[in-house]
mmCIF file of C-alpha atoms and ligand atoms in Angstrom:
data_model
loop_
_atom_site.group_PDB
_atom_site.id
_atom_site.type_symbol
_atom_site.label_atom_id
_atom_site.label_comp_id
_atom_site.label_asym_id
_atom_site.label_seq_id
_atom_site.Cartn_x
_atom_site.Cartn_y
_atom_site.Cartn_z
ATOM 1 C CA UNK H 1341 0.000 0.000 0.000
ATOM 2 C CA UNK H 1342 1.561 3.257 -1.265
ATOM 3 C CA UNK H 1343 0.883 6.391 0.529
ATOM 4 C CA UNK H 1344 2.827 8.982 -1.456
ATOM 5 C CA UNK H 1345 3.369 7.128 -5.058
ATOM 6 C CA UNK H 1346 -0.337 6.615 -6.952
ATOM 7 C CA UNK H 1347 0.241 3.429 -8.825
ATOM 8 C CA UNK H 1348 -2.202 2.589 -11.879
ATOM 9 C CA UNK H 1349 -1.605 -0.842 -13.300
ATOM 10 C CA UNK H 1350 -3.052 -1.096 -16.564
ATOM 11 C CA UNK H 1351 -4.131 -4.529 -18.754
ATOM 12 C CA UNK H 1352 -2.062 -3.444 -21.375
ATOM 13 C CA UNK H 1353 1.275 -3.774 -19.760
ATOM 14 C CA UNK H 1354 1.429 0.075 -18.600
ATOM 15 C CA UNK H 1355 2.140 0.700 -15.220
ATOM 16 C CA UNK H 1356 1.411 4.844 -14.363
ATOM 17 C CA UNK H 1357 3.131 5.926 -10.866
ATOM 18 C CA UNK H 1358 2.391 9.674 -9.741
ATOM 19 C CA UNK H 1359 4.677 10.983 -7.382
ATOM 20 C CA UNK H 1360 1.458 12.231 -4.574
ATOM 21 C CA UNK H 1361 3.338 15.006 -2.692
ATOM 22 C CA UNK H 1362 1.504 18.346 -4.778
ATOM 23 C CA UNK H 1363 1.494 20.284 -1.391
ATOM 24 C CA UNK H 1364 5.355 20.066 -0.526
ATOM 25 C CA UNK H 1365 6.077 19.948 -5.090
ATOM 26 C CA UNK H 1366 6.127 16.083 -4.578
ATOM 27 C CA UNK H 1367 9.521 16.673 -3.242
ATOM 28 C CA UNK H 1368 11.354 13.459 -1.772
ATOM 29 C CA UNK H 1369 11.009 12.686 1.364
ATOM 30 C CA UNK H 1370 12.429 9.171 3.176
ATOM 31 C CA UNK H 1371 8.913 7.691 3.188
ATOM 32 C CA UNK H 1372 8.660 8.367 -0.890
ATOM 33 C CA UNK H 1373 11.723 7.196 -1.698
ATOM 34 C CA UNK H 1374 11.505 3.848 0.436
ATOM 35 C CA UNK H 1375 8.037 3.318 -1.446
ATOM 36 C CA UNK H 1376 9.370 4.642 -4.371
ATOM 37 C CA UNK H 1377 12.582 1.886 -4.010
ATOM 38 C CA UNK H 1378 10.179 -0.846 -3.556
ATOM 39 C CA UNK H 1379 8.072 -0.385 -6.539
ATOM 40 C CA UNK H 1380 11.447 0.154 -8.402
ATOM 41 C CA UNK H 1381 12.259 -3.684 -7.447
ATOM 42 C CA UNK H 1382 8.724 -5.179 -8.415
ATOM 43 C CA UNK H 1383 8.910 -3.363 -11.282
ATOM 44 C CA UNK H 1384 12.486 -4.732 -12.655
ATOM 45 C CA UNK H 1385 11.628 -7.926 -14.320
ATOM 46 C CA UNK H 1386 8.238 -8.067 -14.551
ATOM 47 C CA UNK H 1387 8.154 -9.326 -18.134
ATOM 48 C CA UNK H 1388 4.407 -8.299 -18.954
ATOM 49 C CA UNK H 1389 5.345 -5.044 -18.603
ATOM 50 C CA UNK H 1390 5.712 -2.618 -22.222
ATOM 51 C CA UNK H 1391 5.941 0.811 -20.591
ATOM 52 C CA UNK H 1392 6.508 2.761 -17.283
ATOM 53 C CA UNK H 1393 5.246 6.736 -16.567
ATOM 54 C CA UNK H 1394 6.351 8.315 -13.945
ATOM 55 C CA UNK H 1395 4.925 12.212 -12.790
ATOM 56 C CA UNK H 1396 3.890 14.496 -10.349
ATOM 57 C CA UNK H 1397 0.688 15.397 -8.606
ATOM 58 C CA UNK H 1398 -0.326 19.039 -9.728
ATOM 59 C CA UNK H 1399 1.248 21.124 -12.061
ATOM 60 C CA UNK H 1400 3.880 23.054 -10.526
ATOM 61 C CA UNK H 1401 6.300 20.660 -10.232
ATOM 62 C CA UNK H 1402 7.181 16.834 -11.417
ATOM 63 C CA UNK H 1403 9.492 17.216 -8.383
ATOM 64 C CA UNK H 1404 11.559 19.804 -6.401
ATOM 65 C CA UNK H 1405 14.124 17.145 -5.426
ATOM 66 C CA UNK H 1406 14.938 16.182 -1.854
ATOM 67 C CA UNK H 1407 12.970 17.252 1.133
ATOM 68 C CA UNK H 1408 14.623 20.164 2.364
ATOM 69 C CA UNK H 1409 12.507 20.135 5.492
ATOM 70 C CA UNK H 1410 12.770 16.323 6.594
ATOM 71 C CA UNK H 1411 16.846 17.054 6.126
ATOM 72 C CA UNK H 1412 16.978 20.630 8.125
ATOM 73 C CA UNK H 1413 16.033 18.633 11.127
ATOM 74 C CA UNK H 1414 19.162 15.612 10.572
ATOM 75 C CA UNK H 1415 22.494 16.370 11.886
ATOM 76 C CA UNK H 1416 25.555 15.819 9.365
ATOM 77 C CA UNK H 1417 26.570 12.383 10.719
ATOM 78 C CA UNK H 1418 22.788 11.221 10.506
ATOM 79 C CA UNK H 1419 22.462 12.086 6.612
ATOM 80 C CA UNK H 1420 24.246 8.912 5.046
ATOM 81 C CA UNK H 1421 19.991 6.941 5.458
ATOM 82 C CA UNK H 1422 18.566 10.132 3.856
ATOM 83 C CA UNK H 1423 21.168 10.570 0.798
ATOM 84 C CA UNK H 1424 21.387 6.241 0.730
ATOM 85 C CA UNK H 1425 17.116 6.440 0.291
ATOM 86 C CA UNK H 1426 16.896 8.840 -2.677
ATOM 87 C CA UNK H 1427 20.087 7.507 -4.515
ATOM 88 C CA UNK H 1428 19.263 3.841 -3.802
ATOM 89 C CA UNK H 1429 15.779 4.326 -5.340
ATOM 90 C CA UNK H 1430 16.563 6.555 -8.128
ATOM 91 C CA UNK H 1431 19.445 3.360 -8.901
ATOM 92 C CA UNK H 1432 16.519 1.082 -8.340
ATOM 93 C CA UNK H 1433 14.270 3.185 -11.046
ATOM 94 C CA UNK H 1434 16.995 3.227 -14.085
ATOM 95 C CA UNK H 1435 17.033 -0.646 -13.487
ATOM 96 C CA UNK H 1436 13.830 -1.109 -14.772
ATOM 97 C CA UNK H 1437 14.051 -3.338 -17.750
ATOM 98 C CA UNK H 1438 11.072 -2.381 -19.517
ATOM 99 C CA UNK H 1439 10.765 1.630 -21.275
ATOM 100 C CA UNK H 1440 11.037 4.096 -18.464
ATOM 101 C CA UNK H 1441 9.010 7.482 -19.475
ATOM 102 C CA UNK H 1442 9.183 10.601 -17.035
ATOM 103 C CA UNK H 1443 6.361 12.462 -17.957
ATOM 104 C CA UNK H 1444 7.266 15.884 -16.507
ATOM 105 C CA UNK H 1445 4.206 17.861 -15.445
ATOM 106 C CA UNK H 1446 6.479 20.947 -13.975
ATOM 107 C CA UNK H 1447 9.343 21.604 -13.487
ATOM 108 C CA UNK H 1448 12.098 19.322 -11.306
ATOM 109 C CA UNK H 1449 15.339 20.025 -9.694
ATOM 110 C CA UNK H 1450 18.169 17.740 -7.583
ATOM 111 C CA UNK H 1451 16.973 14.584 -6.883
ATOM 112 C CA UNK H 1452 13.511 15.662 -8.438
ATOM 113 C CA UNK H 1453 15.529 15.793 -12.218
ATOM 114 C CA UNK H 1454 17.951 12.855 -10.901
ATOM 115 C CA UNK H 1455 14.583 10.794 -10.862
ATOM 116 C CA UNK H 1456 14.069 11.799 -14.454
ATOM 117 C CA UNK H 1457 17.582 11.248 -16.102
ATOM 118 C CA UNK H 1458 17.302 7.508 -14.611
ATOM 119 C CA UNK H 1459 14.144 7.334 -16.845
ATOM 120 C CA UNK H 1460 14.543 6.191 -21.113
ATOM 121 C CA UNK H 1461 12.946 9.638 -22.534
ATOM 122 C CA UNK H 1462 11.572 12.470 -20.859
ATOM 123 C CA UNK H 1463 8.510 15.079 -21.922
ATOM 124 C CA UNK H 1464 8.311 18.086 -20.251
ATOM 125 C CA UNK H 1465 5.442 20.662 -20.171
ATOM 126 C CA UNK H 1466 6.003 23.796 -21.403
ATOM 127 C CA UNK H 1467 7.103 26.626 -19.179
ATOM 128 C CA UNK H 1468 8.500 24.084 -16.889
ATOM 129 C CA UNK H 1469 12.522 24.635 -15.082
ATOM 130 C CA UNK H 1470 15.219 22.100 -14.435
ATOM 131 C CA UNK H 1471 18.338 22.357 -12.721
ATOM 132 C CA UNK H 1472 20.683 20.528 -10.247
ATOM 133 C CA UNK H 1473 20.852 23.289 -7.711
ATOM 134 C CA UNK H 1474 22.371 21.482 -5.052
ATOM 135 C CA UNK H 1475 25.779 23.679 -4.514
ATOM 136 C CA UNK H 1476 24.040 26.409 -3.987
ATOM 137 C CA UNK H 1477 22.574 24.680 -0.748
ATOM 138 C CA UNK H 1478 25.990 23.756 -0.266
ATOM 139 C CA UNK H 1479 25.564 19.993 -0.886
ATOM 140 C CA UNK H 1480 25.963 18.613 -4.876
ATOM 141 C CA UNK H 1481 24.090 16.312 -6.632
ATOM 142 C CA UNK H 1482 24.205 13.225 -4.904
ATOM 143 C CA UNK H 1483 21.352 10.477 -6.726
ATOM 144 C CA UNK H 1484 23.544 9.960 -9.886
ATOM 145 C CA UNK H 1485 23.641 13.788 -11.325
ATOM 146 C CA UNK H 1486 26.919 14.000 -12.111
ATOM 147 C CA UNK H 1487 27.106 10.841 -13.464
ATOM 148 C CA UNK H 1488 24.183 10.768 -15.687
ATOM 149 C CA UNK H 1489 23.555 14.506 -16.876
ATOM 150 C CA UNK H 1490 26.943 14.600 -18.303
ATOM 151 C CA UNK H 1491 26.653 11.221 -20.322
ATOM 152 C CA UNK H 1492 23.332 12.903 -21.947
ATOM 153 C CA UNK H 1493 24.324 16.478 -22.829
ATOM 154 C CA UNK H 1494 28.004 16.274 -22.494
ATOM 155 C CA UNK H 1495 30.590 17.505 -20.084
ATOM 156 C CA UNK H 1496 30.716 21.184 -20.770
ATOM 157 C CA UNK H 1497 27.178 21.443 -20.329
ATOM 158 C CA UNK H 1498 26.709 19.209 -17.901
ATOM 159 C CA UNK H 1499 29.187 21.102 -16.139
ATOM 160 C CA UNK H 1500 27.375 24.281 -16.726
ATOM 161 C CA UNK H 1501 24.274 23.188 -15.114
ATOM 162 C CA UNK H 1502 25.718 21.270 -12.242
ATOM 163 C CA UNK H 1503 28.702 23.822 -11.271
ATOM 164 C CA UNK H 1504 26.630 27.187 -11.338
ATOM 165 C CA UNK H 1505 23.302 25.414 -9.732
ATOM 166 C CA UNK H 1506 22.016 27.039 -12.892
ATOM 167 C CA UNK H 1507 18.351 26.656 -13.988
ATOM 168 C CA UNK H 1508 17.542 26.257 -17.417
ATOM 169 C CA UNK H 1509 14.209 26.987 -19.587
ATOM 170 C CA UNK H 1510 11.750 23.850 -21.020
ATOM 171 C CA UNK H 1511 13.031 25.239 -24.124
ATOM 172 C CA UNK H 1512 16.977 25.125 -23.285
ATOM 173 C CA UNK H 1513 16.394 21.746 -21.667
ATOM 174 C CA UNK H 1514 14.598 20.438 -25.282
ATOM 175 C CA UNK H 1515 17.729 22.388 -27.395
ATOM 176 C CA UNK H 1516 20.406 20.849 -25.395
ATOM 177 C CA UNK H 1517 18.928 16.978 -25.430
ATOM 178 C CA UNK H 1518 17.554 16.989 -22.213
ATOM 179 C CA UNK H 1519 14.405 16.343 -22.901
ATOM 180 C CA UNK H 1520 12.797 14.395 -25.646
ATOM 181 C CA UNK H 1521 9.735 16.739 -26.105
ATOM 182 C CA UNK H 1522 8.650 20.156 -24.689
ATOM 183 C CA UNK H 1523 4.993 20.482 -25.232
ATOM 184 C CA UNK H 1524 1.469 22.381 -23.546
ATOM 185 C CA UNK H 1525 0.090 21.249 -20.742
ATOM 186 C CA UNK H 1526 -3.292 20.436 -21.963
ATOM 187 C CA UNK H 1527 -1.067 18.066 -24.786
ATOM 188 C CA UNK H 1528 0.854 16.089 -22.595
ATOM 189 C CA UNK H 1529 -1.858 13.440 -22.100
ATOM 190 C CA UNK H 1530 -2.049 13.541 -25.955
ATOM 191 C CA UNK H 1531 1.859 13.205 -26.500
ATOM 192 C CA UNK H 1532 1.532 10.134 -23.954
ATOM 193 C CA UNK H 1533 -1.162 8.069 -25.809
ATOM 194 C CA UNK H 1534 0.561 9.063 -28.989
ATOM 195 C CA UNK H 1535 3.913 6.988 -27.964
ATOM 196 C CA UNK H 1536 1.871 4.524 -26.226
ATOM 197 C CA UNK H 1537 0.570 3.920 -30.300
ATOM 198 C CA UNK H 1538 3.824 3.943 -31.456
ATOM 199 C CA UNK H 1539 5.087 1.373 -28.601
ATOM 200 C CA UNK H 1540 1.863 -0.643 -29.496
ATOM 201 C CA UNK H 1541 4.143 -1.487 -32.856
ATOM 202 C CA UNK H 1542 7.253 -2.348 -31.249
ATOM 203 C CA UNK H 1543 7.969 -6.147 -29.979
ATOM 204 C CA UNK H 1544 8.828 -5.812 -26.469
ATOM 205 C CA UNK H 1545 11.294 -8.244 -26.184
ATOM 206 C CA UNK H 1546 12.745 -6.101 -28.920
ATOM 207 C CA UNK H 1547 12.759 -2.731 -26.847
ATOM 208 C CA UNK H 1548 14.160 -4.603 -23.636
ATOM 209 C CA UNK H 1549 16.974 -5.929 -25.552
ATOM 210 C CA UNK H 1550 18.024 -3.014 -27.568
ATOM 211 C CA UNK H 1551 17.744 -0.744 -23.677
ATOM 212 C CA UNK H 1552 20.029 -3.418 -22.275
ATOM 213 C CA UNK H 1553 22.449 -3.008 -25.354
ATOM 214 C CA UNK H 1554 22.445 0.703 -25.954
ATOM 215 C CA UNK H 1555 22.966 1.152 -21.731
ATOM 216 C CA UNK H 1556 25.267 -1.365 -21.165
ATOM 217 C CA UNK H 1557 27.343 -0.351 -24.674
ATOM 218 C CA UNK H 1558 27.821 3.248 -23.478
ATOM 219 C CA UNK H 1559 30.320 1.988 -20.704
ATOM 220 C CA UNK H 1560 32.485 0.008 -22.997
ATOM 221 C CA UNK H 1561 34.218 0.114 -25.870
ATOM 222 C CA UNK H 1562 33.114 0.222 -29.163
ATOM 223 C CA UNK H 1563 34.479 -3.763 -29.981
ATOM 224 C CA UNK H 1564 33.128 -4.865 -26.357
ATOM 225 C CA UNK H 1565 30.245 -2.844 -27.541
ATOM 226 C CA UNK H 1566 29.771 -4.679 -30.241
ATOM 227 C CA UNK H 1567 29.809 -7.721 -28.681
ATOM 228 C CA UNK H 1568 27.334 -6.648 -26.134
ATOM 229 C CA UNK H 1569 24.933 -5.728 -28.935
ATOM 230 C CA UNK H 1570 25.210 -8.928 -30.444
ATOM 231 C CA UNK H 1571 24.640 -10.628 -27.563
ATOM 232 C CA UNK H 1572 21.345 -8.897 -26.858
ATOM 233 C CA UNK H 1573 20.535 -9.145 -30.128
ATOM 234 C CA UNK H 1574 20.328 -13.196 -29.591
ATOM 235 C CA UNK H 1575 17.683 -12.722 -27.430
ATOM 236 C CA UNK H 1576 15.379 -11.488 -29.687
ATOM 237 C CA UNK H 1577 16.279 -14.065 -32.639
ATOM 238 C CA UNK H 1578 14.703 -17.180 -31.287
ATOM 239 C CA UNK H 1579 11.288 -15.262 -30.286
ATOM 240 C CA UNK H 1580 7.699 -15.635 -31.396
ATOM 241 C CA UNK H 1581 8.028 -12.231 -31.806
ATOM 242 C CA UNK H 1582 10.870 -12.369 -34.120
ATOM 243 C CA UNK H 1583 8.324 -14.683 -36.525
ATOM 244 C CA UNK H 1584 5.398 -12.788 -35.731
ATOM 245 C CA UNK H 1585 7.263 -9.506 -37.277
ATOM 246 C CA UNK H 1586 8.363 -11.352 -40.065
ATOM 247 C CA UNK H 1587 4.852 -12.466 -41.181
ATOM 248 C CA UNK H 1588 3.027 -9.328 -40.383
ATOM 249 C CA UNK H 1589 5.462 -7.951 -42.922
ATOM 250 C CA UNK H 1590 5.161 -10.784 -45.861
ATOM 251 C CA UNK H 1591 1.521 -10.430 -44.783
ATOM 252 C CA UNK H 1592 0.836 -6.283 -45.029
ATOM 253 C CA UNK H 1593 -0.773 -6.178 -41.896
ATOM 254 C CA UNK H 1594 0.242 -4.913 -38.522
ATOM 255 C CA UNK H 1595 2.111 -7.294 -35.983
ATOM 256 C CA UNK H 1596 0.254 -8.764 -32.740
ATOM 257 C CA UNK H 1597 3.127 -8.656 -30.559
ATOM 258 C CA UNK H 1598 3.214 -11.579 -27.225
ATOM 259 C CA UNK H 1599 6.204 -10.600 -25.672
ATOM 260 C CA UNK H 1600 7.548 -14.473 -26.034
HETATM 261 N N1 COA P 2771 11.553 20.078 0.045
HETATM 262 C C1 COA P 2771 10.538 20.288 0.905
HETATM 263 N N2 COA P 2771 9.530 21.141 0.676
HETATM 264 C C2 COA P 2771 9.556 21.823 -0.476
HETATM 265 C C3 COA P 2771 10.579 21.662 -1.438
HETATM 266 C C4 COA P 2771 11.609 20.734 -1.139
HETATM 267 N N3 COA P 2771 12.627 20.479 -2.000
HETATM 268 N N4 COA P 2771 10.330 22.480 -2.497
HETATM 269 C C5 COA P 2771 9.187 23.129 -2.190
HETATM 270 N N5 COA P 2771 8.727 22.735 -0.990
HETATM 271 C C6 COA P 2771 7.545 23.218 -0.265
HETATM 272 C C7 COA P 2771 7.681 24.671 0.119
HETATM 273 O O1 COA P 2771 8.449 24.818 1.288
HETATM 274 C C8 COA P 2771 6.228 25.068 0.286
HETATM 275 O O2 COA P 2771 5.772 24.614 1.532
HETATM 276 P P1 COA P 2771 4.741 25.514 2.424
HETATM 277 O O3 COA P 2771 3.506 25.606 1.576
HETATM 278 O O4 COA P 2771 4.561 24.703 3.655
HETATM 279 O O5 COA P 2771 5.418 26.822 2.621
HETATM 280 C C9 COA P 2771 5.536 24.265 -0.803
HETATM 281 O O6 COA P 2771 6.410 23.187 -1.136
HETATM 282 C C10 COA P 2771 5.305 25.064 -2.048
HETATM 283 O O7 COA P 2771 6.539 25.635 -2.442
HETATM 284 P P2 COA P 2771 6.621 27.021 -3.236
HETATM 285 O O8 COA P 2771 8.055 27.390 -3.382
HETATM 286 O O9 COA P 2771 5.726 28.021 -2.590
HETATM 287 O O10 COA P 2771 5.958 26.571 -4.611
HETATM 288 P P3 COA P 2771 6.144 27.164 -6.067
HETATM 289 O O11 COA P 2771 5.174 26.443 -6.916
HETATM 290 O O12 COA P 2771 6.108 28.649 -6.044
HETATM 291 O O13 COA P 2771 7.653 26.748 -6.520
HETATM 292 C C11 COA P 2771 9.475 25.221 -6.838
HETATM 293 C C12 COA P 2771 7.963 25.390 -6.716
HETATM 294 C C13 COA P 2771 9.769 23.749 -7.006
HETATM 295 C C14 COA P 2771 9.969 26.006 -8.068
HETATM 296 C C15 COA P 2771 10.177 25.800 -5.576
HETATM 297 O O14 COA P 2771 9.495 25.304 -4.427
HETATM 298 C C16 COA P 2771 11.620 25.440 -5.432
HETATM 299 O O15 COA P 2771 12.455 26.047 -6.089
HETATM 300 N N6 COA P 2771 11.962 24.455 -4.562
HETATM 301 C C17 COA P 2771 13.337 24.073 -4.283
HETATM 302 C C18 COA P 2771 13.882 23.225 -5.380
HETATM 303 C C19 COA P 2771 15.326 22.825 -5.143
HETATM 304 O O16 COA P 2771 16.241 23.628 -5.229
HETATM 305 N N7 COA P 2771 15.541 21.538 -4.876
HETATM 306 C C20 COA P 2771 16.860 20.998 -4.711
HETATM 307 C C21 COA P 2771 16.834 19.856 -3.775
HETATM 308 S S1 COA P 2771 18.474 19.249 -3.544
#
């Protein structure tokens, strides 16, 4: 029983979790992230699964990060639980194997954008803010910022944001690769069902193994990457789904993916 993540488990293999905080931004308290740690682990394998969302309660923010107020109260030497919680779970989140979507309905800084980079793609409503302001409440990022942001946008940008605290426009965040989309408020419902569609036509043993192989090459080499590629792609060459692709193509007519 969740009392600060909604979860919405849907027939079709799409799981929506809304981060349930809208009076304190949905920022990330111990409780949320413990909950939000858990669901992270059930969510991992489960092979039915096509497609994870992830946002926030109301529209100010998808999340304003840690919770400033729960850690004003814990002495230095008592933080190492608090900072464990959020980076654990956010960890927890990017190991999800099916697609990871952070629907952003506002805008999301520290761990709050932290939480978003350790999602696949990211859509962010327009007029929305991001940053990693942590220095400039004399911590840093500590939940896989560093780590992540510069691996998306590159180092001197990364750098940029991370360094100065700096917050950056929807429309920066959408220039620089942050984000996959940047688009109105009353279209983000639209832009969701509109991937869901295109998802719909994509075997999802398929996307699994080609998340696995595009993470996992990233860290390597390009000849170990290689042969992490091919490996993945073995996964996907002895499944129904494999056949089922085939024939809907000799056949003209759209593929009923299984998942097998
Ligand atoms: N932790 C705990 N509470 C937070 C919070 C956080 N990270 N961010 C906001 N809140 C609380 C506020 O204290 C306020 O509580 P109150 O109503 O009891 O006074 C409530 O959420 C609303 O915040 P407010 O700033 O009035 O809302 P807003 O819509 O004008 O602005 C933000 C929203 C997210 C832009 C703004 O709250 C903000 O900048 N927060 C800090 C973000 C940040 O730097 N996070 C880094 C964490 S490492």
């Amino acid at each position: 029983m969740s009392e600060f993540l909604q979860v919405d488990r849907r027939d079709d293999g799409v799981v929506w979790v809304t981060l349930n905080r809208p009076e304190a931004r949905n920022a990330l308290s111990m409780a949320l992230n413990l909950e939000l740690y858990d669901l992270g682990a059930e969510l991992e394998g489960d092979s039915d699964l096509r497609l994870v969302v992830i946002t926030g309660a109301g529209d100010k923010a998808f999340s304003a990060g840690a919770d400033l107020k729960e850690r004003k109260g814990v002495s230095a030497s008592e933080t190492g639980p608090y900072v464990n919680a959020i980076g654990n779970a956010i960890n927890q989140w990017s190991k999800i194997r099916a697609l990871t979507v952070a629907l952003m309905n506002g805008s999301a800084f520290g761990g709050g954008l932290e939480l978003a980079l350790a999602c696949d793609l990211r859509i962010l409503v327009e007029g929305a803010e991001l940053g990693l302001t942590e220095v400039r409440l004399g911590i840093m990022p500590g939940a896989g910022g560093t780590v992540r942001l510069p691996r998306l946008i590159g180092e001197a940008r990364a750098k940029e944001m991370i360094l100065l605290g700096r917050r950056i426009s929807a429309q920066r965040a959408y220039e620089i690769g942050l984000v996959n989309a940047v688009v109105p408020r009353e279209r983000l419902a639209a832009e969701m069902e509109s991937l869901l569609a295109e998802l719909a036509g994509c075997a999802p043993l398929s996307v699994r193994a080609a998340k696995t192989s595009v993470e996992r090459a990233l860290e390597v080499g390009v000849e170990e990457g290689l042969t992490i590629e091919g490996q993945c792609y073995e996964t996907t060459l002895y499944s129904d789904d494999r056949n089922e692709g085939l024939a809907a193509f000799a056949e003209g007519r759209k593929p009923q993916y299984s998942g097998r």
